[in-house]
């Protein structure tokens, strides 16, 4: 345990000019007193850890000290190579840089681990787009990715309905969701609010020459999860009342919004003697609900709204004429 902590401490100090005892204690999940003892142990082992006293002091490595990646075991090395997603890197224009980085990491590994890249690639592949779709890489994605990496403001034009809008954006992060690329950006003219843009709707992106100061507290995964949940709820503007067979209850979360269905089922009354349950679930629209619920066939009965029930009744009559004897 302590050996792993010491290695992590060295790697942390390699990655930053200096760190205070409090910062190291937080990263290593130990006390500042333990940090002091660990620094002393590293120094005695020949690692040049230097402690600066005073208010602005901290720990740093001197003499350009670097450690080779000989502390990795096979599982860690393979996980490292899995962190690069070839398709996404290629679309962002980073394929050559990623390839060079993998070569450098491979050269630093122990000889027994240098096949980790090939081993990982043979065992895992990410195919992000959904089935039956042909995603097209947005032409402006590399330009947006450059601005994200460089913390550089851009002036972007994008399609909003039937019109085009121009905004100055501070691009914070990229998200690839089901084959579609999104930009999470802060909008200075909107009081610094964070917004999400589909990159395939951009018609022009140009850096304005200024860099912005990134908010270090911004959490891209957390922000995306929150906005995605908000979006999913925002489009559910209507409700339907349905009776579901036991099979219908099992399948419905795969047809409608999963969280909304789970909440609806939790509020529903107990099943009747045949196991059927009546629930009220939010849907995007009556038209969308018709196409989604049709896949459940006889495992669902629409009770309301009456207009949707009428559509399903007509569907049933047409099916009866097609399959009746």
Tab-separated table of C-alpha atoms in Angstrom:
chain	number	residue	atom	x	y	z
A	1	UNK	CA	0.000	0.000	0.000
A	2	UNK	CA	2.722	2.467	0.974
A	3	UNK	CA	4.831	1.626	-2.078
A	4	UNK	CA	1.909	2.411	-4.391
A	5	UNK	CA	1.334	5.699	-2.524
A	6	UNK	CA	4.992	6.702	-2.881
A	7	UNK	CA	4.891	6.006	-6.637
A	8	UNK	CA	1.726	8.078	-6.945
A	9	UNK	CA	3.344	10.920	-5.031
A	10	UNK	CA	6.320	10.970	-7.414
A	11	UNK	CA	4.016	10.945	-10.459
A	12	UNK	CA	1.953	13.804	-8.997
A	13	UNK	CA	5.071	15.894	-8.453
A	14	UNK	CA	6.248	15.092	-11.984
A	15	UNK	CA	3.013	16.439	-13.417
A	16	UNK	CA	3.045	19.802	-11.568
A	17	UNK	CA	5.690	22.417	-10.729
A	18	UNK	CA	4.995	22.030	-7.003
A	19	UNK	CA	2.291	20.903	-4.588
A	20	UNK	CA	1.543	21.876	-1.018
A	21	UNK	CA	1.341	19.281	1.723
A	22	UNK	CA	-2.419	19.859	1.903
A	23	UNK	CA	-2.840	19.228	-1.848
A	24	UNK	CA	-0.782	16.049	-1.692
A	25	UNK	CA	-2.659	14.867	1.390
A	26	UNK	CA	-5.982	15.321	-0.428
A	27	UNK	CA	-4.797	13.511	-3.568
A	28	UNK	CA	-3.228	10.646	-1.619
A	29	UNK	CA	-6.038	10.487	0.978
A	30	UNK	CA	-3.632	10.661	3.916
A	31	UNK	CA	-2.697	13.232	6.568
A	32	UNK	CA	-0.174	16.020	5.981
A	33	UNK	CA	2.037	14.351	8.570
A	34	UNK	CA	2.078	11.202	6.431
A	35	UNK	CA	3.002	13.322	3.391
A	36	UNK	CA	5.999	14.682	5.317
A	37	UNK	CA	7.129	11.163	6.236
A	38	UNK	CA	6.650	9.915	2.661
A	39	UNK	CA	8.670	12.819	1.244
A	40	UNK	CA	11.474	11.994	3.664
A	41	UNK	CA	11.371	8.327	2.623
A	42	UNK	CA	11.601	9.264	-1.067
A	43	UNK	CA	14.510	11.577	-0.387
A	44	UNK	CA	16.362	8.830	1.505
A	45	UNK	CA	15.715	6.479	-1.448
A	46	UNK	CA	17.420	8.912	-3.843
A	47	UNK	CA	14.364	10.674	-5.290
A	48	UNK	CA	15.172	14.421	-5.219
A	49	UNK	CA	12.085	15.728	-3.400
A	50	UNK	CA	12.664	19.284	-2.186
A	51	UNK	CA	10.505	20.916	0.506
A	52	UNK	CA	10.113	24.698	0.394
A	53	UNK	CA	9.149	26.323	3.669
A	54	UNK	CA	6.829	29.257	4.110
A	55	UNK	CA	3.355	30.290	3.127
A	56	UNK	CA	3.869	29.749	-0.619
A	57	UNK	CA	5.998	26.668	-0.099
A	58	UNK	CA	5.413	23.070	-0.987
A	59	UNK	CA	7.065	20.000	-2.434
A	60	UNK	CA	8.710	19.718	-5.836
A	61	UNK	CA	11.181	17.545	-7.741
A	62	UNK	CA	14.502	19.136	-8.589
A	63	UNK	CA	16.979	18.526	-11.377
A	64	UNK	CA	14.368	17.593	-13.972
A	65	UNK	CA	13.887	14.214	-12.293
A	66	UNK	CA	11.669	11.804	-14.236
A	67	UNK	CA	10.682	8.237	-13.484
A	68	UNK	CA	10.160	5.573	-16.145
A	69	UNK	CA	6.848	3.719	-16.272
A	70	UNK	CA	8.294	0.558	-14.777
A	71	UNK	CA	5.769	0.452	-11.924
A	72	UNK	CA	2.854	-0.540	-14.168
A	73	UNK	CA	1.523	-4.070	-14.121
A	74	UNK	CA	-0.159	-5.627	-17.171
A	75	UNK	CA	-3.720	-4.686	-16.246
A	76	UNK	CA	-2.758	-1.032	-15.729
A	77	UNK	CA	-0.829	-0.896	-19.009
A	78	UNK	CA	-3.725	-2.370	-20.984
A	79	UNK	CA	-6.186	0.020	-19.317
A	80	UNK	CA	-3.919	2.924	-20.311
A	81	UNK	CA	-4.089	1.947	-23.982
A	82	UNK	CA	-7.857	1.490	-23.776
A	83	UNK	CA	-8.210	5.168	-22.827
A	84	UNK	CA	-7.613	6.181	-26.439
A	85	UNK	CA	-10.690	5.763	-28.662
A	86	UNK	CA	-9.413	5.511	-32.255
A	87	UNK	CA	-12.584	6.655	-34.018
A	88	UNK	CA	-13.138	9.684	-31.800
A	89	UNK	CA	-9.462	10.692	-31.945
A	90	UNK	CA	-9.476	10.417	-35.736
A	91	UNK	CA	-12.583	12.601	-36.037
A	92	UNK	CA	-11.032	15.276	-33.801
A	93	UNK	CA	-7.849	15.306	-35.897
A	94	UNK	CA	-5.747	13.788	-33.091
A	95	UNK	CA	-4.961	10.373	-34.579
A	96	UNK	CA	-1.290	11.165	-35.336
A	97	UNK	CA	-0.702	12.684	-31.900
A	98	UNK	CA	-2.316	9.686	-30.197
A	99	UNK	CA	-0.234	7.263	-32.242
A	100	UNK	CA	2.975	9.079	-31.300
A	101	UNK	CA	1.969	9.102	-27.618
A	102	UNK	CA	1.275	5.367	-27.653
A	103	UNK	CA	4.695	4.719	-29.161
A	104	UNK	CA	6.400	6.815	-26.467
A	105	UNK	CA	4.495	5.077	-23.690
A	106	UNK	CA	5.342	1.671	-25.189
A	107	UNK	CA	9.026	2.607	-25.304
A	108	UNK	CA	8.959	3.519	-21.602
A	109	UNK	CA	7.319	0.272	-20.504
A	110	UNK	CA	9.115	-2.836	-19.392
A	111	UNK	CA	9.817	-5.244	-22.304
A	112	UNK	CA	7.314	-7.741	-20.880
A	113	UNK	CA	4.506	-5.135	-21.177
A	114	UNK	CA	5.191	-3.692	-24.613
A	115	UNK	CA	2.547	-5.826	-26.270
A	116	UNK	CA	-0.142	-4.205	-24.049
A	117	UNK	CA	-1.331	-1.931	-26.858
A	118	UNK	CA	-1.985	-4.825	-29.247
A	119	UNK	CA	-3.419	-6.962	-26.447
A	120	UNK	CA	-5.942	-4.276	-25.458
A	121	UNK	CA	-6.954	-3.533	-29.059
A	122	UNK	CA	-7.696	-7.229	-29.652
A	123	UNK	CA	-9.986	-7.374	-26.642
A	124	UNK	CA	-11.974	-4.124	-26.728
A	125	UNK	CA	-13.387	-1.894	-29.451
A	126	UNK	CA	-15.817	0.997	-29.041
A	127	UNK	CA	-18.379	1.501	-31.815
A	128	UNK	CA	-20.206	4.611	-30.584
A	129	UNK	CA	-22.903	5.189	-33.265
A	130	UNK	CA	-26.278	3.509	-32.962
A	131	UNK	CA	-27.387	0.691	-35.263
A	132	UNK	CA	-28.832	1.481	-38.677
A	133	UNK	CA	-27.301	4.924	-38.840
A	134	UNK	CA	-24.506	6.405	-40.917
A	135	UNK	CA	-23.013	9.178	-38.790
A	136	UNK	CA	-21.132	11.891	-40.631
A	137	UNK	CA	-18.219	13.592	-38.933
A	138	UNK	CA	-18.946	17.351	-38.710
A	139	UNK	CA	-16.550	19.272	-40.956
A	140	UNK	CA	-15.867	21.818	-38.191
A	141	UNK	CA	-15.118	19.254	-35.454
A	142	UNK	CA	-11.288	19.517	-35.721
A	143	UNK	CA	-11.469	23.325	-35.425
A	144	UNK	CA	-13.717	23.044	-32.378
A	145	UNK	CA	-11.449	20.383	-30.834
A	146	UNK	CA	-8.397	22.646	-31.311
A	147	UNK	CA	-10.177	25.454	-29.458
A	148	UNK	CA	-11.165	23.080	-26.632
A	149	UNK	CA	-7.596	21.871	-26.155
A	150	UNK	CA	-6.168	25.409	-26.394
A	151	UNK	CA	-8.754	27.120	-24.114
A	152	UNK	CA	-9.334	29.635	-26.898
A	153	UNK	CA	-12.498	31.655	-27.450
A	154	UNK	CA	-14.264	31.214	-30.766
A	155	UNK	CA	-16.905	33.047	-32.728
A	156	UNK	CA	-19.378	30.454	-33.963
A	157	UNK	CA	-22.330	30.606	-36.301
A	158	UNK	CA	-24.936	27.893	-35.941
A	159	UNK	CA	-28.363	26.991	-37.229
A	160	UNK	CA	-31.193	27.714	-34.814
A	161	UNK	CA	-34.450	26.696	-36.449
A	162	UNK	CA	-34.723	28.480	-39.769
A	163	UNK	CA	-32.176	31.170	-38.909
A	164	UNK	CA	-28.456	31.436	-38.153
A	165	UNK	CA	-27.135	32.881	-34.892
A	166	UNK	CA	-23.634	34.106	-34.080
A	167	UNK	CA	-22.171	33.719	-30.585
A	168	UNK	CA	-18.838	34.110	-28.866
A	169	UNK	CA	-18.163	30.863	-27.001
A	170	UNK	CA	-15.650	29.563	-24.505
A	171	UNK	CA	-15.401	25.869	-25.519
A	172	UNK	CA	-14.969	23.701	-22.437
A	173	UNK	CA	-15.484	20.122	-23.597
A	174	UNK	CA	-16.652	17.693	-26.268
A	175	UNK	CA	-19.132	14.860	-25.826
A	176	UNK	CA	-19.789	12.025	-28.287
A	177	UNK	CA	-23.286	10.653	-27.691
A	178	UNK	CA	-24.722	7.903	-29.928
A	179	UNK	CA	-22.571	9.027	-32.874
A	180	UNK	CA	-23.420	12.736	-32.448
A	181	UNK	CA	-20.811	15.287	-31.318
A	182	UNK	CA	-21.768	18.019	-28.841
A	183	UNK	CA	-19.869	21.054	-27.517
A	184	UNK	CA	-20.285	22.168	-23.913
A	185	UNK	CA	-19.395	25.861	-23.829
A	186	UNK	CA	-19.696	28.918	-21.627
A	187	UNK	CA	-21.409	31.931	-23.224
A	188	UNK	CA	-19.948	35.235	-21.893
A	189	UNK	CA	-22.835	37.337	-23.217
A	190	UNK	CA	-25.310	35.111	-21.362
A	191	UNK	CA	-23.796	35.924	-17.943
A	192	UNK	CA	-21.334	33.060	-18.302
A	193	UNK	CA	-24.005	30.380	-18.544
A	194	UNK	CA	-22.984	26.946	-19.834
A	195	UNK	CA	-24.853	25.614	-22.864
A	196	UNK	CA	-24.738	22.589	-25.161
A	197	UNK	CA	-24.467	22.797	-28.965
A	198	UNK	CA	-24.672	20.121	-31.645
A	199	UNK	CA	-21.516	20.570	-33.686
A	200	UNK	CA	-23.166	19.457	-36.934
A	201	UNK	CA	-25.318	22.601	-36.680
A	202	UNK	CA	-22.297	24.928	-36.742
A	203	UNK	CA	-21.818	26.673	-40.082
A	204	UNK	CA	-18.639	28.587	-39.145
A	205	UNK	CA	-16.114	28.514	-36.297
A	206	UNK	CA	-13.205	30.955	-35.999
A	207	UNK	CA	-10.880	31.674	-33.033
A	208	UNK	CA	-10.987	35.305	-31.934
A	209	UNK	CA	-7.382	35.252	-30.702
A	210	UNK	CA	-8.130	35.323	-26.971
A	211	UNK	CA	-7.668	32.571	-24.434
A	212	UNK	CA	-10.078	32.230	-21.537
A	213	UNK	CA	-9.431	31.268	-17.933
A	214	UNK	CA	-10.950	27.855	-17.454
A	215	UNK	CA	-13.104	27.295	-14.373
A	216	UNK	CA	-11.208	24.460	-12.709
A	217	UNK	CA	-14.358	23.411	-10.845
A	218	UNK	CA	-16.169	22.621	-14.102
A	219	UNK	CA	-16.976	18.889	-14.201
A	220	UNK	CA	-17.702	17.811	-17.792
A	221	UNK	CA	-19.162	14.335	-17.014
A	222	UNK	CA	-21.332	15.745	-14.230
A	223	UNK	CA	-22.494	18.689	-16.348
A	224	UNK	CA	-23.397	16.418	-19.272
A	225	UNK	CA	-25.285	13.954	-17.068
A	226	UNK	CA	-27.346	16.787	-15.568
A	227	UNK	CA	-28.134	18.427	-18.919
A	228	UNK	CA	-28.950	15.103	-20.575
A	229	UNK	CA	-31.440	14.340	-17.796
A	230	UNK	CA	-32.955	17.829	-18.122
A	231	UNK	CA	-33.300	17.396	-21.889
A	232	UNK	CA	-34.936	13.995	-21.553
A	233	UNK	CA	-37.504	15.407	-19.126
A	234	UNK	CA	-38.068	18.632	-21.082
A	235	UNK	CA	-39.262	16.838	-24.224
A	236	UNK	CA	-41.853	14.801	-22.284
A	237	UNK	CA	-44.711	17.282	-22.647
A	238	UNK	CA	-47.735	14.937	-22.722
A	239	UNK	CA	-49.120	12.029	-20.708
A	240	UNK	CA	-50.839	8.757	-21.546
A	241	UNK	CA	-52.706	6.315	-19.319
A	242	UNK	CA	-52.141	2.659	-20.175
A	243	UNK	CA	-52.895	-0.815	-18.834
A	244	UNK	CA	-49.939	-3.186	-19.035
A	245	UNK	CA	-49.682	-6.945	-18.888
A	246	UNK	CA	-46.768	-8.423	-16.894
A	247	UNK	CA	-44.819	-8.660	-20.186
A	248	UNK	CA	-45.786	-5.055	-20.956
A	249	UNK	CA	-44.420	-3.922	-17.591
A	250	UNK	CA	-41.140	-5.672	-18.372
A	251	UNK	CA	-40.766	-4.173	-21.860
A	252	UNK	CA	-42.050	-0.612	-21.290
A	253	UNK	CA	-38.744	0.765	-19.806
A	254	UNK	CA	-37.059	-0.217	-23.089
A	255	UNK	CA	-39.673	1.652	-25.136
A	256	UNK	CA	-40.224	4.911	-23.225
A	257	UNK	CA	-37.919	7.016	-21.023
A	258	UNK	CA	-36.599	4.520	-18.471
A	259	UNK	CA	-36.530	6.796	-15.400
A	260	UNK	CA	-40.020	8.171	-16.099
A	261	UNK	CA	-41.405	4.644	-16.476
A	262	UNK	CA	-39.753	3.519	-13.236
A	263	UNK	CA	-41.255	6.478	-11.362
A	264	UNK	CA	-44.691	5.815	-12.888
A	265	UNK	CA	-44.611	2.125	-11.960
A	266	UNK	CA	-43.559	3.004	-8.402
A	267	UNK	CA	-46.668	5.212	-8.055
A	268	UNK	CA	-49.064	2.716	-9.676
A	269	UNK	CA	-51.691	0.765	-7.778
A	270	UNK	CA	-51.244	-2.944	-7.223
A	271	UNK	CA	-51.805	-5.256	-10.232
A	272	UNK	CA	-55.254	-6.755	-10.746
A	273	UNK	CA	-56.019	-10.466	-10.533
A	274	UNK	CA	-54.532	-11.069	-14.028
A	275	UNK	CA	-51.378	-9.110	-13.189
A	276	UNK	CA	-52.262	-6.037	-15.292
A	277	UNK	CA	-51.137	-2.626	-14.022
A	278	UNK	CA	-52.566	0.825	-14.840
A	279	UNK	CA	-49.990	3.633	-15.055
A	280	UNK	CA	-49.755	7.245	-16.204
A	281	UNK	CA	-46.509	7.882	-18.081
A	282	UNK	CA	-45.065	11.056	-19.655
A	283	UNK	CA	-44.404	10.987	-23.413
A	284	UNK	CA	-43.006	13.360	-26.004
A	285	UNK	CA	-46.273	13.663	-27.956
A	286	UNK	CA	-49.304	11.611	-28.928
A	287	UNK	CA	-47.742	10.912	-32.330
A	288	UNK	CA	-44.495	9.648	-30.798
A	289	UNK	CA	-46.359	7.620	-28.160
A	290	UNK	CA	-48.375	5.919	-30.908
A	291	UNK	CA	-45.245	4.703	-32.673
A	292	UNK	CA	-43.502	3.696	-29.429
A	293	UNK	CA	-46.390	1.828	-27.796
A	294	UNK	CA	-47.390	0.055	-31.012
A	295	UNK	CA	-44.382	-2.202	-30.525
A	296	UNK	CA	-45.952	-3.686	-27.375
A	297	UNK	CA	-48.865	-5.100	-29.357
A	298	UNK	CA	-51.486	-6.830	-27.169
A	299	UNK	CA	-49.398	-6.284	-24.007
A	300	UNK	CA	-50.687	-2.690	-23.663
A	301	UNK	CA	-54.119	-1.053	-23.713
A	302	UNK	CA	-54.297	2.734	-24.079
A	303	UNK	CA	-56.978	4.227	-21.814
A	304	UNK	CA	-56.322	7.951	-22.376
A	305	UNK	CA	-56.247	10.294	-24.140
A	306	UNK	CA	-59.327	9.196	-26.072
A	307	UNK	CA	-57.824	10.322	-29.396
A	308	UNK	CA	-54.850	7.977	-28.928
A	309	UNK	CA	-57.107	5.100	-27.849
A	310	UNK	CA	-59.133	5.669	-31.032
A	311	UNK	CA	-55.976	5.389	-33.147
A	312	UNK	CA	-55.060	2.078	-31.529
A	313	UNK	CA	-58.617	0.814	-31.978
A	314	UNK	CA	-58.387	1.608	-35.689
A	315	UNK	CA	-55.003	-0.156	-35.820
A	316	UNK	CA	-56.624	-3.223	-34.251
A	317	UNK	CA	-59.471	-3.204	-36.811
A	318	UNK	CA	-57.011	-2.957	-39.697
A	319	UNK	CA	-54.930	-5.802	-38.276
A	320	UNK	CA	-58.086	-7.848	-37.888
A	321	UNK	CA	-58.953	-7.324	-41.539
A	322	UNK	CA	-55.402	-8.281	-42.575
A	323	UNK	CA	-55.111	-11.410	-40.413
A	324	UNK	CA	-58.739	-12.396	-39.871
A	325	UNK	CA	-60.091	-15.662	-41.287
